[in-house]
Amino acid sequence: MAMFAMFQRSRLGKFIIFLVFLVIVLQVFHMSLLTRLEAKEALNRHKGPVDRQLKVKTLPEIVDDMEEKVRNSHRLDYSGTYHVIANLLTAESHDPGQNRDDLAIVTQCSSNHLHHLSHLSQVWDGPISVTVFTFDNNIETALKHIVKLYLCREKIRKTTSFHLVYPLDRAPRSLSESWKAVNSCEEDMSVDREKAPNYAIEGIEYPQNLLRNLAIKNSATSLVFMVDIDMVPSENLHGDFLYLWRTALKARANETKDTVFVVPVFEVKEGVTVPDTKPNLIGALDRAEVRPFYIDPCSPCQTFTNYPKWVSLTHSKGMQVAYYINWKYSWEPFYIAAKGMPLYDERFKQYGYNRISQVCELHVSGYQFAVLNNAFLAHRGFKRRGDFHATKNQELTKNKILFTKFKDELKVKYPNSTGTCL
């Protein structure tokens, strides 16, 4: 009997221990559930599309992660002048470390031009990689805009990854909590827009080539399409090019590995609807509502695309390579390329020679320039030579001297090349 009683007490003790353990597990689960519910309630307090459940993280988790990356930023560019934060906030579709067989738009801007992403993401069906430049406490404006776009624009949340750059000597002294709140998706960002170009920020050299390279390196796609953030791609450009690439170009890798695919650029008169197809574009050209990009400030910069030839091509539904162009001095086309092409020289800052230097190196290194038949980009508003910032000419002179040095360096870098930048 004594042994039986001892056995019963032993079983009772084990049962009590089991119950205690079960209570602890249930308490931990309860606390975890409460934490998740509190986070969800915080997210649901926002109006409009913000109340949608995010796929990966809650709003508090997102902003805390961004803040940690900014506060613990220790990576500098090669010159030691700028803080560089790759993948500050990544798209839900982002797969780090992967270069998947896809085409991404890569672009850059300062915080006052971030609003252009709303429209760009609507007309572009693929990934977007954007580097944002900021400085001083403007970083709070940049972070707030990024968070708002991410939360309020489902397409941006799914496709767009953000990177951040700011000068070492103009780093933010502190971060308040105000940028973390998104009160309403109905609030417009227009109050924070500025008409001044990125390189008109007083006392700061705008490092567009550093920003471009960062966006390219972190695009997580095998193909990239470098555009200005205020440009609009033609309808179905992403899907049509990928179809051409996968069904024709990729199989001819030996022929196309050193080829960039030029996309003609146009500018659209203020107040006119941006054309989305080539027939609509040609109609707008006939009405003088559209003209070749940059034709007034710098005609040679784009004219070698041969706009008359492109317009006169026989209409076809599919995308094809229409013709090839030998590079000529001053021509700086916008193009699609496979990763691995020469990157942008980060010594070029502010206005002048920042893109042409890279296109020149493409030419010297042996790349071909193939113009696509139905693809185009449109820029809202006519570019006029009198609309530039006050220091444009000084910057142009400074960068021209650097470009002369750059051309000499290319001769050393590509000693067997017959191409030149003249």
XYZ file of C-alpha atoms in Angstrom:
422
model
C 0.000 0.000 0.000
C 2.842 2.379 0.869
C 4.435 1.748 -2.487
C 1.094 2.320 -4.235
C 0.625 5.642 -2.377
C 4.157 6.701 -3.286
C 3.456 5.813 -6.929
C 0.253 7.855 -6.879
C 2.090 10.852 -5.359
C 4.779 10.522 -8.023
C 2.184 10.536 -10.821
C 0.425 13.489 -9.182
C 3.710 15.391 -8.976
C 4.471 14.803 -12.622
C 0.952 15.887 -13.538
C 1.332 19.092 -11.514
C 4.679 19.811 -13.202
C 3.029 19.213 -16.577
C 0.210 21.629 -15.679
C 2.701 24.298 -14.564
C 4.634 23.882 -17.807
C 1.401 24.087 -19.816
C 0.397 27.300 -18.012
C 3.802 28.843 -18.793
C 3.507 27.893 -22.468
C -0.021 29.325 -22.630
C 1.121 32.568 -20.977
C 3.976 32.951 -23.473
C 1.567 32.291 -26.340
C -0.908 34.773 -24.853
C 1.754 37.485 -24.529
C 2.918 36.838 -28.082
C -0.667 37.070 -29.333
C -1.220 40.335 -27.431
C 1.953 41.809 -28.944
C 0.786 40.896 -32.434
C -2.662 42.319 -31.774
C -1.205 45.571 -30.429
C 0.963 45.897 -33.540
C -2.033 45.180 -35.748
C -4.122 47.770 -33.882
C -1.338 50.331 -34.350
C -1.397 49.610 -38.047
C -5.196 49.768 -38.184
C -5.265 53.216 -36.607
C -4.037 54.608 -39.921
C -6.612 55.518 -42.540
C -6.996 54.449 -46.143
C -4.892 51.593 -47.556
C -2.626 51.631 -44.495
C -5.029 49.317 -42.684
C -4.164 46.429 -45.020
C -2.184 43.612 -43.471
C 1.442 43.762 -44.575
C 2.914 40.563 -45.940
C 6.151 40.440 -43.969
C 6.279 42.978 -41.132
C 4.048 45.291 -39.158
C 4.434 49.065 -39.358
C 6.269 49.338 -36.002
C 8.673 46.614 -37.101
C 9.315 48.348 -40.423
C 10.111 51.779 -38.989
C 12.201 50.350 -36.143
C 14.236 48.341 -38.637
C 14.782 51.444 -40.804
C 15.805 53.514 -37.803
C 18.301 50.867 -36.684
C 19.892 50.812 -40.154
C 20.259 54.597 -40.160
C 21.637 54.817 -36.625
C 24.103 51.982 -37.216
C 25.224 53.105 -40.652
C 28.991 52.635 -40.937
C 29.442 51.920 -44.643
C 30.972 54.707 -46.714
C 31.473 55.115 -50.446
C 34.951 54.612 -51.923
C 35.800 58.307 -51.415
C 34.844 58.237 -47.734
C 32.474 61.163 -48.307
C 29.011 59.602 -48.112
C 27.124 57.200 -45.880
C 25.664 54.372 -47.952
C 22.696 52.280 -46.771
C 21.728 49.543 -49.203
C 18.284 47.973 -48.869
C 16.962 50.396 -46.295
C 13.505 49.035 -47.096
C 13.013 46.187 -49.550
C 10.103 45.149 -51.731
C 8.024 42.204 -50.572
C 9.199 40.409 -53.724
C 12.871 41.194 -53.032
C 15.173 38.176 -52.882
C 18.542 39.327 -51.520
C 21.605 37.845 -53.135
C 19.688 36.758 -56.219
C 19.967 38.087 -59.773
C 16.741 36.631 -61.090
C 15.900 36.653 -64.772
C 13.941 39.897 -64.702
C 14.220 43.558 -65.675
C 14.305 46.271 -63.008
C 14.080 50.019 -63.331
C 16.981 51.571 -61.447
C 16.754 55.241 -60.569
C 17.704 57.890 -58.017
C 16.434 61.151 -56.562
C 16.332 63.420 -53.532
C 13.363 63.326 -51.152
C 11.561 66.149 -52.969
C 11.159 63.998 -56.087
C 9.998 60.772 -54.433
C 6.357 61.466 -55.327
C 7.160 60.501 -58.944
C 7.369 56.882 -57.784
C 3.586 56.698 -57.434
C 2.979 57.003 -61.172
C 6.147 55.180 -62.209
C 5.151 52.113 -60.198
C 1.691 52.088 -61.771
C 2.940 51.947 -65.363
C 5.910 49.638 -64.722
C 5.156 45.964 -64.085
C 8.592 44.924 -62.831
C 10.894 45.609 -59.872
C 12.191 49.097 -59.069
C 15.423 49.909 -57.240
C 15.710 53.546 -56.116
C 18.438 55.359 -54.201
C 17.350 58.406 -52.220
C 19.761 61.228 -51.382
C 19.263 63.207 -48.200
C 21.166 65.401 -45.732
C 20.887 66.975 -42.267
C 17.409 66.579 -40.782
C 15.904 66.286 -44.264
C 16.428 62.615 -43.576
C 13.195 62.606 -41.549
C 11.297 63.911 -44.575
C 12.906 61.250 -46.748
C 12.126 58.451 -44.301
C 8.533 59.625 -43.843
C 7.956 59.740 -47.616
C 9.480 56.297 -48.081
C 7.327 54.762 -45.333
C 4.189 56.443 -46.657
C 4.779 55.296 -50.230
C 5.515 51.786 -49.010
C 2.396 51.549 -46.879
C -0.065 53.446 -49.057
C 0.910 52.174 -52.513
C 0.506 48.422 -52.800
C 2.442 48.265 -56.075
C 5.393 50.090 -54.514
C 5.325 47.795 -51.490
C 5.440 44.736 -53.725
C 8.059 45.908 -56.233
C 10.207 48.767 -54.918
C 13.374 48.628 -52.815
C 14.845 51.789 -51.309
C 18.464 52.692 -50.593
C 19.769 55.788 -48.812
C 22.832 58.018 -49.171
C 23.798 61.123 -47.212
C 27.028 63.158 -46.802
C 29.302 62.268 -43.925
C 29.638 65.943 -42.966
C 25.865 66.536 -43.205
C 24.668 63.491 -41.317
C 21.507 63.870 -39.198
C 22.257 64.874 -35.639
C 19.166 63.208 -34.252
C 16.009 61.407 -35.266
C 12.637 62.272 -33.748
C 9.659 59.943 -33.640
C 7.453 62.106 -35.883
C 8.533 60.509 -39.187
C 7.225 57.125 -38.073
C 3.556 58.141 -38.085
C 1.460 57.807 -41.242
C -1.810 59.445 -40.264
C -3.591 59.136 -43.574
C -2.935 57.910 -47.079
C -5.200 60.676 -48.361
C -2.673 63.350 -47.376
C -0.809 64.541 -50.471
C 2.974 64.749 -50.571
C 2.847 67.807 -52.828
C 3.525 70.202 -49.969
C 7.037 68.819 -49.785
C 7.759 68.957 -53.515
C 10.279 71.385 -54.884
C 10.778 72.452 -58.461
C 14.532 72.849 -57.966
C 16.650 70.051 -59.466
C 18.502 67.648 -57.225
C 21.823 69.410 -57.851
C 20.533 72.799 -56.655
C 20.888 71.853 -52.980
C 22.951 74.640 -51.445
C 26.391 73.634 -50.225
C 26.111 69.974 -51.271
C 27.429 68.191 -54.344
C 24.793 65.806 -55.631
C 26.476 62.399 -56.265
C 24.107 60.997 -58.898
C 26.569 58.365 -60.156
C 27.072 56.956 -56.673
C 23.282 56.794 -56.328
C 22.909 55.083 -59.715
C 25.541 52.466 -58.945
C 23.974 51.644 -55.589
C 20.577 51.132 -57.236
C 22.108 48.917 -59.933
C 24.123 46.747 -57.555
C 21.106 46.102 -55.331
C 18.445 45.549 -57.985
C 18.442 41.721 -57.522
C 17.718 41.279 -61.254
C 19.880 40.249 -64.191
C 18.724 43.183 -66.361
C 18.556 46.875 -65.487
C 16.936 49.928 -67.058
C 18.425 53.199 -65.791
C 15.904 56.057 -66.051
C 15.268 59.425 -64.455
C 12.596 59.129 -61.798
C 10.272 61.586 -63.565
C 10.210 59.576 -66.805
C 7.323 57.336 -67.846
C 7.909 54.030 -69.732
C 5.644 53.102 -72.637
C 2.880 50.563 -72.140
C 3.983 46.963 -71.521
C 7.658 47.834 -71.967
C 8.669 45.484 -69.152
C 6.780 42.438 -70.395
C 7.461 43.019 -74.091
C 11.208 43.333 -73.584
C 11.382 40.273 -71.349
C 9.539 38.260 -74.012
C 12.045 39.443 -76.637
C 14.931 38.680 -74.289
C 13.783 35.195 -73.329
C 12.648 34.064 -76.775
C 15.341 35.579 -78.992
C 18.135 37.610 -77.420
C 19.148 35.378 -74.518
C 19.733 32.400 -76.839
C 22.219 34.521 -78.815
C 24.308 35.335 -75.771
C 27.564 35.563 -77.703
C 26.058 38.267 -79.924
C 24.148 40.205 -77.274
C 26.372 40.029 -74.167
C 28.027 43.331 -75.114
C 24.883 45.051 -76.339
C 22.739 47.714 -74.701
C 19.188 48.230 -75.921
C 18.405 51.884 -76.523
C 14.989 53.267 -75.628
C 14.219 56.609 -77.361
C 13.161 59.424 -75.018
C 10.655 62.188 -75.651
C 9.421 65.138 -73.651
C 5.733 66.010 -73.395
C 4.343 69.530 -73.368
C 2.977 70.729 -70.029
C -0.700 69.916 -69.575
C -0.727 67.188 -72.233
C -1.508 63.566 -71.395
C 1.602 61.407 -71.594
C 1.289 59.000 -74.578
C 1.372 55.335 -73.604
C 1.741 53.682 -77.047
C 3.784 54.453 -80.141
C 0.735 55.365 -82.300
C -0.410 57.804 -79.599
C 3.116 59.209 -79.374
C 3.352 59.771 -83.137
C -0.021 61.528 -83.073
C 1.240 63.828 -80.315
C 4.411 64.491 -82.342
C 2.283 65.557 -85.317
C 0.403 67.989 -83.045
C 3.704 69.390 -81.663
C 2.713 68.222 -78.177
C 5.795 65.989 -77.981
C 9.387 66.455 -79.101
C 12.714 64.591 -78.743
C 14.142 64.778 -75.241
C 16.633 67.540 -74.439
C 16.440 68.965 -77.971
C 16.657 72.555 -76.728
C 19.377 72.408 -74.037
C 21.580 69.830 -75.805
C 20.455 68.553 -79.192
C 23.427 66.159 -79.741
C 22.775 64.488 -76.370
C 19.841 62.516 -77.816
C 19.514 63.317 -81.524
C 21.871 60.502 -82.638
C 19.098 58.088 -81.653
C 17.787 59.018 -85.133
C 14.248 59.982 -84.224
C 12.999 60.335 -87.845
C 14.085 56.764 -88.606
C 12.493 55.435 -85.422
C 9.179 57.203 -86.097
C 9.050 55.944 -89.698
C 9.512 52.257 -88.790
C 6.763 49.963 -90.036
C 4.258 49.427 -87.240
C 4.372 46.028 -85.552
C 2.875 44.688 -82.344
C 5.914 42.928 -80.924
C 9.163 44.401 -79.656
C 12.237 43.968 -81.834
C 15.693 45.398 -82.374
C 15.098 47.920 -85.167
C 18.617 49.115 -85.996
C 22.109 49.662 -84.584
C 23.902 52.966 -84.076
C 27.603 53.710 -83.858
C 28.241 55.849 -80.806
C 29.067 59.503 -81.432
C 30.428 62.116 -79.084
C 27.785 63.775 -76.858
C 25.236 60.975 -77.330
C 23.960 59.733 -73.969
C 21.037 57.377 -74.640
C 18.873 55.675 -72.060
C 19.093 51.914 -72.349
C 18.421 48.428 -71.001
C 21.476 46.283 -70.237
C 22.505 43.062 -68.571
C 24.395 43.551 -65.333
C 28.125 43.491 -65.805
C 28.379 46.590 -67.976
C 30.798 49.315 -66.808
C 29.330 51.254 -63.899
C 29.142 55.031 -63.566
C 32.251 56.938 -62.513
C 31.403 58.300 -59.062
C 33.818 61.216 -59.308
C 31.297 63.030 -61.518
C 28.910 65.046 -59.360
C 26.450 67.840 -60.032
C 25.686 68.794 -63.630
C 27.551 67.605 -66.701
C 29.316 64.512 -68.086
C 27.947 62.165 -65.418
C 26.055 59.974 -67.916
C 28.037 60.566 -71.089
C 31.206 59.354 -69.361
C 29.581 55.979 -68.690
C 28.139 55.676 -72.206
C 31.534 56.601 -73.623
C 33.117 53.757 -71.649
C 30.498 51.369 -73.014
C 31.621 52.355 -76.508
C 35.342 52.096 -75.776
C 34.909 48.702 -74.087
C 33.206 47.305 -77.185
C 29.472 47.565 -76.542
C 26.936 47.877 -79.362
C 23.913 50.170 -79.263
C 20.710 48.517 -80.524
C 17.566 50.655 -80.782
C 14.234 49.027 -79.880
C 11.332 49.572 -82.255
C 8.298 50.152 -80.016
C 9.727 51.054 -76.625
C 10.053 54.667 -75.474
C 10.284 56.894 -72.423
C 8.360 60.127 -71.899
C 9.371 63.048 -69.696
C 6.669 65.391 -68.431
C 7.385 68.961 -69.489
C 9.720 70.503 -72.056
C 13.353 70.963 -71.046
C 14.538 74.507 -71.773
C 18.083 75.796 -71.577
C 17.066 78.757 -69.411
C 15.501 76.602 -66.696
C 18.720 75.335 -65.116
C 20.184 76.274 -61.763
C 22.606 79.205 -61.447
C 25.825 77.183 -61.060
C 25.250 74.908 -64.059
C 28.000 76.420 -66.261
C 30.639 76.312 -63.515
C 29.851 72.666 -62.850
C 29.969 71.905 -66.562
C 33.431 73.456 -66.829
C 34.700 71.545 -63.799
C 33.364 68.204 -65.037
C 34.712 68.803 -68.541
C 38.218 68.911 -67.075
C 37.511 65.649 -65.242
C 36.129 64.134 -68.452
C 39.402 64.893 -70.255
C 41.250 62.994 -67.552
C 38.643 60.213 -67.698
C 39.212 59.742 -71.449
C 42.956 59.371 -70.897
C 42.303 56.756 -68.221
C 40.144 54.758 -70.641
C 43.103 54.472 -73.020
C 45.052 52.767 -70.243
C 42.095 50.644 -69.125
C 41.325 49.423 -72.675
C 44.712 49.499 -74.473
C 43.531 47.340 -77.385
C 40.339 49.261 -78.062
C 39.894 51.170 -81.297
C 37.003 53.167 -79.858
C 37.487 56.692 -78.566
C 35.378 59.326 -76.855
C 36.039 61.958 -79.507
